[in-house]
Amino acid sequence: MTPQFYVYLGIALLLITGARILQRQRTKPVDWELVVAFIRRDFPPSHRDVAQEIAAMLAERVGFEIKQLRPEHTLNQIAEWAQDSLSVSAADLAELFVVEYGIECDANTAFRTLVEKVVEKQKKS
């Protein structure tokens, strides 16, 4: 075989390898429901789905710092975890719950209280 054939074969292999590397490096969306699944163990069975749903919603705004979340954390504490570029305030989070779930809360409302209010509101509906 001619040396040109080996050069073309080498180039083809390099291009295929490069394409595979680039394909693997694409960023995948974060599954926040999976990231915050740990919070389920801190709630009774009837509250677990709601707790995970709310935690995932907060995680989209706060980022991976949500892994620190415990039921006793307040909206103030959760807002402090937000990355500087997002600058989420506790008032923004409280407003989010008013819009999303129709529940009133303030910056000192604990995560457990939020979950209980949402579950109570869902039972009434």
mmCIF file of N, CA and C in Angstrom:
data_model
loop_
_atom_site.group_PDB
_atom_site.id
_atom_site.type_symbol
_atom_site.label_atom_id
_atom_site.label_comp_id
_atom_site.label_asym_id
_atom_site.label_seq_id
_atom_site.Cartn_x
_atom_site.Cartn_y
_atom_site.Cartn_z
ATOM 1 N N MET A 1 0.835 -1.170 0.000
ATOM 2 C CA MET A 1 0.000 0.000 0.000
ATOM 3 C C MET A 1 0.887 1.242 0.000
ATOM 4 N N THR A 2 0.303 2.270 -0.460
ATOM 5 C CA THR A 2 1.068 3.498 -0.593
ATOM 6 C C THR A 2 1.085 4.264 0.730
ATOM 7 N N PRO A 3 2.115 5.066 0.949
ATOM 8 C CA PRO A 3 2.184 5.856 2.180
ATOM 9 C C PRO A 3 1.043 6.870 2.293
ATOM 10 N N GLN A 4 0.520 7.340 1.156
ATOM 11 C CA GLN A 4 -0.593 8.284 1.203
ATOM 12 C C GLN A 4 -1.816 7.669 1.884
ATOM 13 N N PHE A 5 -2.043 6.398 1.636
ATOM 14 C CA PHE A 5 -3.173 5.703 2.248
ATOM 15 C C PHE A 5 -3.060 5.743 3.770
ATOM 16 N N TYR A 6 -1.890 5.496 4.295
ATOM 17 C CA TYR A 6 -1.684 5.502 5.741
ATOM 18 C C TYR A 6 -1.856 6.911 6.330
ATOM 19 N N VAL A 7 -1.467 7.914 5.576
ATOM 20 C CA VAL A 7 -1.658 9.294 6.031
ATOM 21 C C VAL A 7 -3.152 9.604 6.109
ATOM 22 N N TYR A 8 -3.897 9.234 5.077
ATOM 23 C CA TYR A 8 -5.344 9.471 5.080
ATOM 24 C C TYR A 8 -6.034 8.671 6.195
ATOM 25 N N LEU A 9 -5.600 7.458 6.401
ATOM 26 C CA LEU A 9 -6.169 6.628 7.463
ATOM 27 C C LEU A 9 -5.882 7.247 8.835
ATOM 28 N N GLY A 10 -4.673 7.751 9.026
ATOM 29 C CA GLY A 10 -4.312 8.410 10.286
ATOM 30 C C GLY A 10 -5.143 9.656 10.529
ATOM 31 N N ILE A 11 -5.337 10.448 9.492
ATOM 32 C CA ILE A 11 -6.150 11.665 9.617
ATOM 33 C C ILE A 11 -7.594 11.305 9.950
ATOM 34 N N ALA A 12 -8.129 10.288 9.296
ATOM 35 C CA ALA A 12 -9.508 9.862 9.555
ATOM 36 C C ALA A 12 -9.661 9.405 10.999
ATOM 37 N N LEU A 13 -8.703 8.637 11.496
ATOM 38 C CA LEU A 13 -8.762 8.175 12.883
ATOM 39 C C LEU A 13 -8.680 9.347 13.855
ATOM 40 N N LEU A 14 -7.842 10.318 13.583
ATOM 41 C CA LEU A 14 -7.747 11.500 14.434
ATOM 42 C C LEU A 14 -9.055 12.280 14.461
ATOM 43 N N LEU A 15 -9.674 12.448 13.296
ATOM 44 C CA LEU A 15 -10.933 13.181 13.230
ATOM 45 C C LEU A 15 -12.049 12.454 13.976
ATOM 46 N N ILE A 16 -12.115 11.161 13.826
ATOM 47 C CA ILE A 16 -13.135 10.374 14.525
ATOM 48 C C ILE A 16 -12.920 10.447 16.031
ATOM 49 N N THR A 17 -11.674 10.320 16.453
ATOM 50 C CA THR A 17 -11.360 10.393 17.883
ATOM 51 C C THR A 17 -11.697 11.776 18.439
ATOM 52 N N GLY A 18 -11.336 12.818 17.697
ATOM 53 C CA GLY A 18 -11.646 14.181 18.135
ATOM 54 C C GLY A 18 -13.139 14.417 18.241
ATOM 55 N N ALA A 19 -13.893 13.900 17.294
ATOM 56 C CA ALA A 19 -15.353 14.055 17.337
ATOM 57 C C ALA A 19 -15.934 13.354 18.553
ATOM 58 N N ARG A 20 -15.433 12.182 18.880
ATOM 59 C CA ARG A 20 -15.936 11.441 20.054
ATOM 60 C C ARG A 20 -15.611 12.183 21.354
ATOM 61 N N ILE A 21 -14.428 12.776 21.415
ATOM 62 C CA ILE A 21 -14.046 13.534 22.611
ATOM 63 C C ILE A 21 -14.956 14.746 22.780
ATOM 64 N N LEU A 22 -15.204 15.469 21.703
ATOM 65 C CA LEU A 22 -16.078 16.640 21.769
ATOM 66 C C LEU A 22 -17.505 16.255 22.132
ATOM 67 N N GLN A 23 -17.953 15.124 21.626
ATOM 68 C CA GLN A 23 -19.300 14.664 21.925
ATOM 69 C C GLN A 23 -19.453 14.356 23.420
ATOM 70 N N ARG A 24 -18.448 13.781 24.021
ATOM 71 C CA ARG A 24 -18.499 13.446 25.450
ATOM 72 C C ARG A 24 -18.406 14.674 26.337
ATOM 73 N N GLN A 25 -17.756 15.730 25.852
ATOM 74 C CA GLN A 25 -17.534 16.914 26.670
ATOM 75 C C GLN A 25 -18.731 17.859 26.700
ATOM 76 N N ARG A 26 -19.742 17.612 25.914
ATOM 77 C CA ARG A 26 -20.925 18.470 25.949
ATOM 78 C C ARG A 26 -21.530 18.442 27.339
ATOM 79 N N THR A 27 -21.943 19.580 27.802
ATOM 80 C CA THR A 27 -22.535 19.638 29.131
ATOM 81 C C THR A 27 -23.953 19.084 29.087
ATOM 82 N N LYS A 28 -24.270 18.368 30.127
ATOM 83 C CA LYS A 28 -25.601 17.791 30.240
ATOM 84 C C LYS A 28 -26.357 18.573 31.297
ATOM 85 N N PRO A 29 -27.653 18.726 31.132
ATOM 86 C CA PRO A 29 -28.423 19.452 32.145
ATOM 87 C C PRO A 29 -28.390 18.699 33.476
ATOM 88 N N VAL A 30 -28.413 19.456 34.545
ATOM 89 C CA VAL A 30 -28.363 18.860 35.878
ATOM 90 C C VAL A 30 -29.746 18.380 36.262
ATOM 91 N N ASP A 31 -29.814 17.171 36.770
ATOM 92 C CA ASP A 31 -31.076 16.619 37.277
ATOM 93 C C ASP A 31 -31.198 17.014 38.746
ATOM 94 N N TRP A 32 -31.816 18.177 38.997
ATOM 95 C CA TRP A 32 -31.898 18.703 40.362
ATOM 96 C C TRP A 32 -32.726 17.802 41.265
ATOM 97 N N GLU A 33 -33.700 17.100 40.705
ATOM 98 C CA GLU A 33 -34.509 16.176 41.514
ATOM 99 C C GLU A 33 -33.610 15.097 42.120
ATOM 100 N N LEU A 34 -32.647 14.644 41.356
ATOM 101 C CA LEU A 34 -31.717 13.625 41.850
ATOM 102 C C LEU A 34 -30.732 14.211 42.851
ATOM 103 N N VAL A 35 -30.272 15.424 42.605
ATOM 104 C CA VAL A 35 -29.316 16.073 43.501
ATOM 105 C C VAL A 35 -29.910 16.263 44.896
ATOM 106 N N VAL A 36 -31.185 16.597 44.977
ATOM 107 C CA VAL A 36 -31.809 16.900 46.268
ATOM 108 C C VAL A 36 -32.595 15.729 46.847
ATOM 109 N N ALA A 37 -32.459 14.555 46.292
ATOM 110 C CA ALA A 37 -33.223 13.394 46.773
ATOM 111 C C ALA A 37 -32.919 13.073 48.236
ATOM 112 N N PHE A 38 -31.762 13.488 48.729
ATOM 113 C CA PHE A 38 -31.387 13.214 50.118
ATOM 114 C C PHE A 38 -32.361 13.825 51.117
ATOM 115 N N ILE A 39 -33.053 14.882 50.740
ATOM 116 C CA ILE A 39 -33.933 15.600 51.666
ATOM 117 C C ILE A 39 -35.154 14.762 52.040
ATOM 118 N N ARG A 40 -35.480 13.769 51.233
ATOM 119 C CA ARG A 40 -36.654 12.941 51.485
ATOM 120 C C ARG A 40 -36.584 12.236 52.832
ATOM 121 N N ARG A 41 -35.402 11.859 53.264
ATOM 122 C CA ARG A 41 -35.267 11.084 54.509
ATOM 123 C C ARG A 41 -35.618 11.899 55.758
ATOM 124 N N ASP A 42 -35.640 13.224 55.637
ATOM 125 C CA ASP A 42 -35.921 14.090 56.779
ATOM 126 C C ASP A 42 -37.401 14.396 56.963
ATOM 127 N N PHE A 43 -38.256 13.826 56.117
ATOM 128 C CA PHE A 43 -39.678 14.128 56.162
ATOM 129 C C PHE A 43 -40.496 12.841 56.225
ATOM 130 N N PRO A 44 -41.714 12.938 56.765
ATOM 131 C CA PRO A 44 -42.589 11.761 56.766
ATOM 132 C C PRO A 44 -42.993 11.413 55.335
ATOM 133 N N PRO A 45 -43.417 10.188 55.099
ATOM 134 C CA PRO A 45 -43.730 9.749 53.737
ATOM 135 C C PRO A 45 -44.719 10.651 52.991
ATOM 136 N N SER A 46 -45.667 11.221 53.682
ATOM 137 C CA SER A 46 -46.664 12.059 53.004
ATOM 138 C C SER A 46 -46.098 13.404 52.554
ATOM 139 N N HIS A 47 -44.946 13.788 53.062
ATOM 140 C CA HIS A 47 -44.337 15.078 52.734
ATOM 141 C C HIS A 47 -43.123 14.953 51.806
ATOM 142 N N ARG A 48 -42.667 13.763 51.543
ATOM 143 C CA ARG A 48 -41.397 13.564 50.840
ATOM 144 C C ARG A 48 -41.389 14.096 49.413
ATOM 145 N N ASP A 49 -42.442 13.823 48.664
ATOM 146 C CA ASP A 49 -42.468 14.294 47.273
ATOM 147 C C ASP A 49 -42.455 15.818 47.197
ATOM 148 N N VAL A 50 -43.223 16.456 48.062
ATOM 149 C CA VAL A 50 -43.284 17.917 48.076
ATOM 150 C C VAL A 50 -41.939 18.495 48.494
ATOM 151 N N ALA A 51 -41.318 17.902 49.505
ATOM 152 C CA ALA A 51 -40.011 18.386 49.962
ATOM 153 C C ALA A 51 -38.981 18.307 48.840
ATOM 154 N N GLN A 52 -38.988 17.215 48.106
ATOM 155 C CA GLN A 52 -38.037 17.061 47.010
ATOM 156 C C GLN A 52 -38.341 18.045 45.885
ATOM 157 N N GLU A 53 -39.601 18.263 45.589
ATOM 158 C CA GLU A 53 -39.984 19.197 44.535
ATOM 159 C C GLU A 53 -39.555 20.625 44.884
ATOM 160 N N ILE A 54 -39.796 21.036 46.121
ATOM 161 C CA ILE A 54 -39.422 22.389 46.542
ATOM 162 C C ILE A 54 -37.907 22.542 46.569
ATOM 163 N N ALA A 55 -37.219 21.526 47.068
ATOM 164 C CA ALA A 55 -35.756 21.581 47.121
ATOM 165 C C ALA A 55 -35.162 21.668 45.715
ATOM 166 N N ALA A 56 -35.740 20.961 44.756
ATOM 167 C CA ALA A 56 -35.251 21.020 43.378
ATOM 168 C C ALA A 56 -35.469 22.409 42.795
ATOM 169 N N MET A 57 -36.611 23.017 43.107
ATOM 170 C CA MET A 57 -36.886 24.363 42.629
ATOM 171 C C MET A 57 -35.872 25.353 43.216
ATOM 172 N N LEU A 58 -35.566 25.195 44.498
ATOM 173 C CA LEU A 58 -34.570 26.071 45.127
ATOM 174 C C LEU A 58 -33.176 25.816 44.560
ATOM 175 N N ALA A 59 -32.879 24.565 44.261
ATOM 176 C CA ALA A 59 -31.563 24.202 43.739
ATOM 177 C C ALA A 59 -31.288 24.874 42.398
ATOM 178 N N GLU A 60 -32.320 25.062 41.586
ATOM 179 C CA GLU A 60 -32.135 25.740 40.304
ATOM 180 C C GLU A 60 -31.651 27.171 40.493
ATOM 181 N N ARG A 61 -32.002 27.774 41.614
ATOM 182 C CA ARG A 61 -31.602 29.154 41.873
ATOM 183 C C ARG A 61 -30.320 29.249 42.689
ATOM 184 N N VAL A 62 -30.076 28.260 43.527
ATOM 185 C CA VAL A 62 -28.946 28.311 44.460
ATOM 186 C C VAL A 62 -27.725 27.570 43.923
ATOM 187 N N GLY A 63 -27.935 26.487 43.214
ATOM 188 C CA GLY A 63 -26.831 25.691 42.706
ATOM 189 C C GLY A 63 -26.528 24.512 43.619
ATOM 190 N N PHE A 64 -25.320 23.996 43.509
ATOM 191 C CA PHE A 64 -24.955 22.785 44.247
ATOM 192 C C PHE A 64 -24.786 23.005 45.747
ATOM 193 N N GLU A 65 -24.826 24.244 46.184
ATOM 194 C CA GLU A 65 -24.796 24.528 47.619
ATOM 195 C C GLU A 65 -26.046 23.979 48.307
ATOM 196 N N ILE A 66 -27.050 23.624 47.531
ATOM 197 C CA ILE A 66 -28.295 23.089 48.079
ATOM 198 C C ILE A 66 -28.043 21.776 48.817
ATOM 199 N N LYS A 67 -26.909 21.168 48.602
ATOM 200 C CA LYS A 67 -26.585 19.920 49.295
ATOM 201 C C LYS A 67 -26.453 20.114 50.799
ATOM 202 N N GLN A 68 -26.365 21.360 51.245
ATOM 203 C CA GLN A 68 -26.304 21.672 52.671
ATOM 204 C C GLN A 68 -27.692 21.708 53.306
ATOM 205 N N LEU A 69 -28.728 21.657 52.498
ATOM 206 C CA LEU A 69 -30.096 21.893 52.952
ATOM 207 C C LEU A 69 -30.536 20.904 54.026
ATOM 208 N N ARG A 70 -31.110 21.458 55.083
ATOM 209 C CA ARG A 70 -31.729 20.693 56.161
ATOM 210 C C ARG A 70 -33.093 21.326 56.435
ATOM 211 N N PRO A 71 -34.017 20.595 57.042
ATOM 212 C CA PRO A 71 -35.356 21.142 57.284
ATOM 213 C C PRO A 71 -35.378 22.414 58.112
ATOM 214 N N GLU A 72 -34.406 22.636 58.961
ATOM 215 C CA GLU A 72 -34.407 23.810 59.834
ATOM 216 C C GLU A 72 -33.825 25.058 59.183
ATOM 217 N N HIS A 73 -33.272 24.955 57.976
ATOM 218 C CA HIS A 73 -32.724 26.130 57.295
ATOM 219 C C HIS A 73 -33.843 27.087 56.886
ATOM 220 N N THR A 74 -33.561 28.375 57.028
ATOM 221 C CA THR A 74 -34.532 29.415 56.659
ATOM 222 C C THR A 74 -34.257 29.910 55.241
ATOM 223 N N LEU A 75 -35.202 30.658 54.702
ATOM 224 C CA LEU A 75 -35.004 31.225 53.365
ATOM 225 C C LEU A 75 -33.808 32.169 53.335
ATOM 226 N N ASN A 76 -33.556 32.870 54.442
ATOM 227 C CA ASN A 76 -32.365 33.730 54.517
ATOM 228 C C ASN A 76 -31.090 32.922 54.309
ATOM 229 N N GLN A 77 -30.986 31.818 55.013
ATOM 230 C CA GLN A 77 -29.792 30.977 54.900
ATOM 231 C C GLN A 77 -29.660 30.387 53.502
ATOM 232 N N ILE A 78 -30.768 29.965 52.937
ATOM 233 C CA ILE A 78 -30.740 29.374 51.595
ATOM 234 C C ILE A 78 -30.333 30.424 50.571
ATOM 235 N N ALA A 79 -30.837 31.643 50.710
ATOM 236 C CA ALA A 79 -30.495 32.718 49.770
ATOM 237 C C ALA A 79 -29.005 33.060 49.833
ATOM 238 N N GLU A 80 -28.392 32.930 50.995
ATOM 239 C CA GLU A 80 -26.959 33.208 51.128
ATOM 240 C C GLU A 80 -26.107 32.235 50.332
ATOM 241 N N TRP A 81 -26.629 31.048 50.061
ATOM 242 C CA TRP A 81 -25.869 30.054 49.307
ATOM 243 C C TRP A 81 -25.806 30.371 47.823
ATOM 244 N N ALA A 82 -26.673 31.226 47.356
ATOM 245 C CA ALA A 82 -26.737 31.522 45.916
ATOM 246 C C ALA A 82 -25.398 32.059 45.443
ATOM 247 N N GLN A 83 -25.054 31.693 44.252
ATOM 248 C CA GLN A 83 -23.807 32.182 43.672
ATOM 249 C C GLN A 83 -23.914 33.684 43.479
ATOM 250 N N ASP A 84 -22.809 34.361 43.624
ATOM 251 C CA ASP A 84 -22.788 35.823 43.561
ATOM 252 C C ASP A 84 -23.381 36.377 42.275
ATOM 253 N N SER A 85 -23.193 35.671 41.178
ATOM 254 C CA SER A 85 -23.691 36.184 39.900
ATOM 255 C C SER A 85 -25.217 36.222 39.854
ATOM 256 N N LEU A 86 -25.880 35.359 40.631
ATOM 257 C CA LEU A 86 -27.341 35.314 40.605
ATOM 258 C C LEU A 86 -27.964 36.298 41.583
ATOM 259 N N SER A 87 -27.328 36.538 42.684
ATOM 260 C CA SER A 87 -27.788 37.427 43.745
ATOM 261 C C SER A 87 -29.284 37.254 44.047
ATOM 262 N N VAL A 88 -29.610 36.088 44.558
ATOM 263 C CA VAL A 88 -30.978 35.770 44.960
ATOM 264 C C VAL A 88 -31.161 36.237 46.395
ATOM 265 N N SER A 89 -32.247 36.945 46.646
ATOM 266 C CA SER A 89 -32.520 37.387 48.012
ATOM 267 C C SER A 89 -33.616 36.520 48.618
ATOM 268 N N ALA A 90 -33.714 36.571 49.942
ATOM 269 C CA ALA A 90 -34.750 35.812 50.637
ATOM 270 C C ALA A 90 -36.134 36.308 50.244
ATOM 271 N N ALA A 91 -36.248 37.607 49.988
ATOM 272 C CA ALA A 91 -37.533 38.163 49.555
ATOM 273 C C ALA A 91 -37.942 37.600 48.190
ATOM 274 N N ASP A 92 -36.958 37.397 47.305
ATOM 275 C CA ASP A 92 -37.243 36.792 46.003
ATOM 276 C C ASP A 92 -37.757 35.370 46.173
ATOM 277 N N LEU A 93 -37.128 34.627 47.064
ATOM 278 C CA LEU A 93 -37.561 33.256 47.311
ATOM 279 C C LEU A 93 -38.956 33.220 47.925
ATOM 280 N N ALA A 94 -39.233 34.127 48.854
ATOM 281 C CA ALA A 94 -40.559 34.189 49.466
ATOM 282 C C ALA A 94 -41.613 34.505 48.411
ATOM 283 N N GLU A 95 -41.297 35.429 47.520
ATOM 284 C CA GLU A 95 -42.224 35.774 46.434
ATOM 285 C C GLU A 95 -42.448 34.589 45.503
ATOM 286 N N LEU A 96 -41.413 33.814 45.300
ATOM 287 C CA LEU A 96 -41.509 32.621 44.462
ATOM 288 C C LEU A 96 -42.555 31.657 45.020
ATOM 289 N N PHE A 97 -42.586 31.498 46.337
ATOM 290 C CA PHE A 97 -43.557 30.593 46.951
ATOM 291 C C PHE A 97 -44.971 31.149 46.885
ATOM 292 N N VAL A 98 -45.094 32.455 46.927
ATOM 293 C CA VAL A 98 -46.420 33.066 46.778
ATOM 294 C C VAL A 98 -46.947 32.798 45.378
ATOM 295 N N VAL A 99 -46.084 32.981 44.377
ATOM 296 C CA VAL A 99 -46.498 32.805 42.986
ATOM 297 C C VAL A 99 -46.712 31.330 42.656
ATOM 298 N N GLU A 100 -45.771 30.496 43.044
ATOM 299 C CA GLU A 100 -45.804 29.087 42.653
ATOM 300 C C GLU A 100 -46.848 28.282 43.423
ATOM 301 N N TYR A 101 -46.926 28.499 44.723
ATOM 302 C CA TYR A 101 -47.789 27.656 45.561
ATOM 303 C C TYR A 101 -48.915 28.421 46.251
ATOM 304 N N GLY A 102 -48.894 29.732 46.196
ATOM 305 C CA GLY A 102 -49.929 30.523 46.836
ATOM 306 C C GLY A 102 -49.870 30.516 48.347
ATOM 307 N N ILE A 103 -48.656 30.382 48.903
ATOM 308 C CA ILE A 103 -48.501 30.400 50.360
ATOM 309 C C ILE A 103 -47.693 31.621 50.764
ATOM 310 N N GLU A 104 -48.071 32.200 51.881
ATOM 311 C CA GLU A 104 -47.369 33.364 52.412
ATOM 312 C C GLU A 104 -46.224 32.904 53.298
ATOM 313 N N CYS A 105 -45.067 33.511 53.122
ATOM 314 C CA CYS A 105 -43.918 33.214 53.968
ATOM 315 C C CYS A 105 -43.014 34.440 53.985
ATOM 316 N N ASP A 106 -42.052 34.414 54.899
ATOM 317 C CA ASP A 106 -41.096 35.516 54.969
ATOM 318 C C ASP A 106 -39.684 34.945 54.967
ATOM 319 N N ALA A 107 -38.721 35.814 55.144
ATOM 320 C CA ALA A 107 -37.316 35.407 55.061
ATOM 321 C C ALA A 107 -36.906 34.457 56.183
ATOM 322 N N ASN A 108 -37.630 34.463 57.284
ATOM 323 C CA ASN A 108 -37.275 33.597 58.417
ATOM 324 C C ASN A 108 -38.071 32.302 58.465
ATOM 325 N N THR A 109 -38.791 31.985 57.408
ATOM 326 C CA THR A 109 -39.562 30.758 57.347
ATOM 327 C C THR A 109 -38.625 29.583 57.092
ATOM 328 N N ALA A 110 -38.781 28.551 57.881
ATOM 329 C CA ALA A 110 -37.940 27.354 57.751
ATOM 330 C C ALA A 110 -38.426 26.494 56.581
ATOM 331 N N PHE A 111 -37.516 25.712 56.037
ATOM 332 C CA PHE A 111 -37.842 24.835 54.915
ATOM 333 C C PHE A 111 -38.941 23.852 55.315
ATOM 334 N N ARG A 112 -38.858 23.293 56.515
ATOM 335 C CA ARG A 112 -39.877 22.345 56.977
ATOM 336 C C ARG A 112 -41.256 23.006 56.997
ATOM 337 N N THR A 113 -41.322 24.247 57.450
ATOM 338 C CA THR A 113 -42.584 24.974 57.495
ATOM 339 C C THR A 113 -43.142 25.178 56.096
ATOM 340 N N LEU A 114 -42.274 25.490 55.144
ATOM 341 C CA LEU A 114 -42.709 25.643 53.757
ATOM 342 C C LEU A 114 -43.340 24.363 53.239
ATOM 343 N N VAL A 115 -42.671 23.254 53.491
ATOM 344 C CA VAL A 115 -43.172 21.966 53.020
ATOM 345 C C VAL A 115 -44.527 21.676 53.663
ATOM 346 N N GLU A 116 -44.644 21.911 54.956
ATOM 347 C CA GLU A 116 -45.909 21.650 55.648
ATOM 348 C C GLU A 116 -47.030 22.528 55.107
ATOM 349 N N LYS A 117 -46.736 23.800 54.818
ATOM 350 C CA LYS A 117 -47.751 24.702 54.274
ATOM 351 C C LYS A 117 -48.210 24.254 52.885
ATOM 352 N N VAL A 118 -47.255 23.829 52.054
ATOM 353 C CA VAL A 118 -47.608 23.386 50.708
ATOM 354 C C VAL A 118 -48.443 22.113 50.772
ATOM 355 N N VAL A 119 -48.073 21.173 51.617
ATOM 356 C CA VAL A 119 -48.840 19.924 51.737
ATOM 357 C C VAL A 119 -50.244 20.231 52.246
ATOM 358 N N GLU A 120 -50.355 21.120 53.221
ATOM 359 C CA GLU A 120 -51.664 21.504 53.755
ATOM 360 C C GLU A 120 -52.525 22.158 52.679
ATOM 361 N N LYS A 121 -51.923 23.027 51.885
ATOM 362 C CA LYS A 121 -52.657 23.699 50.801
ATOM 363 C C LYS A 121 -53.109 22.685 49.748
ATOM 364 N N GLN A 122 -52.258 21.706 49.441
ATOM 365 C CA GLN A 122 -52.623 20.691 48.456
ATOM 366 C C GLN A 122 -53.749 19.802 48.959
ATOM 367 N N LYS A 123 -53.777 19.526 50.256
ATOM 368 C CA LYS A 123 -54.856 18.722 50.821
ATOM 369 C C LYS A 123 -56.183 19.448 50.752
ATOM 370 N N LYS A 124 -56.175 20.766 50.914
ATOM 371 C CA LYS A 124 -57.385 21.559 50.850
ATOM 372 C C LYS A 124 -57.928 21.650 49.436
ATOM 373 N N SER A 125 -57.041 21.597 48.460
ATOM 374 C CA SER A 125 -57.458 21.739 47.054
ATOM 375 C C SER A 125 -58.110 20.483 46.520
#
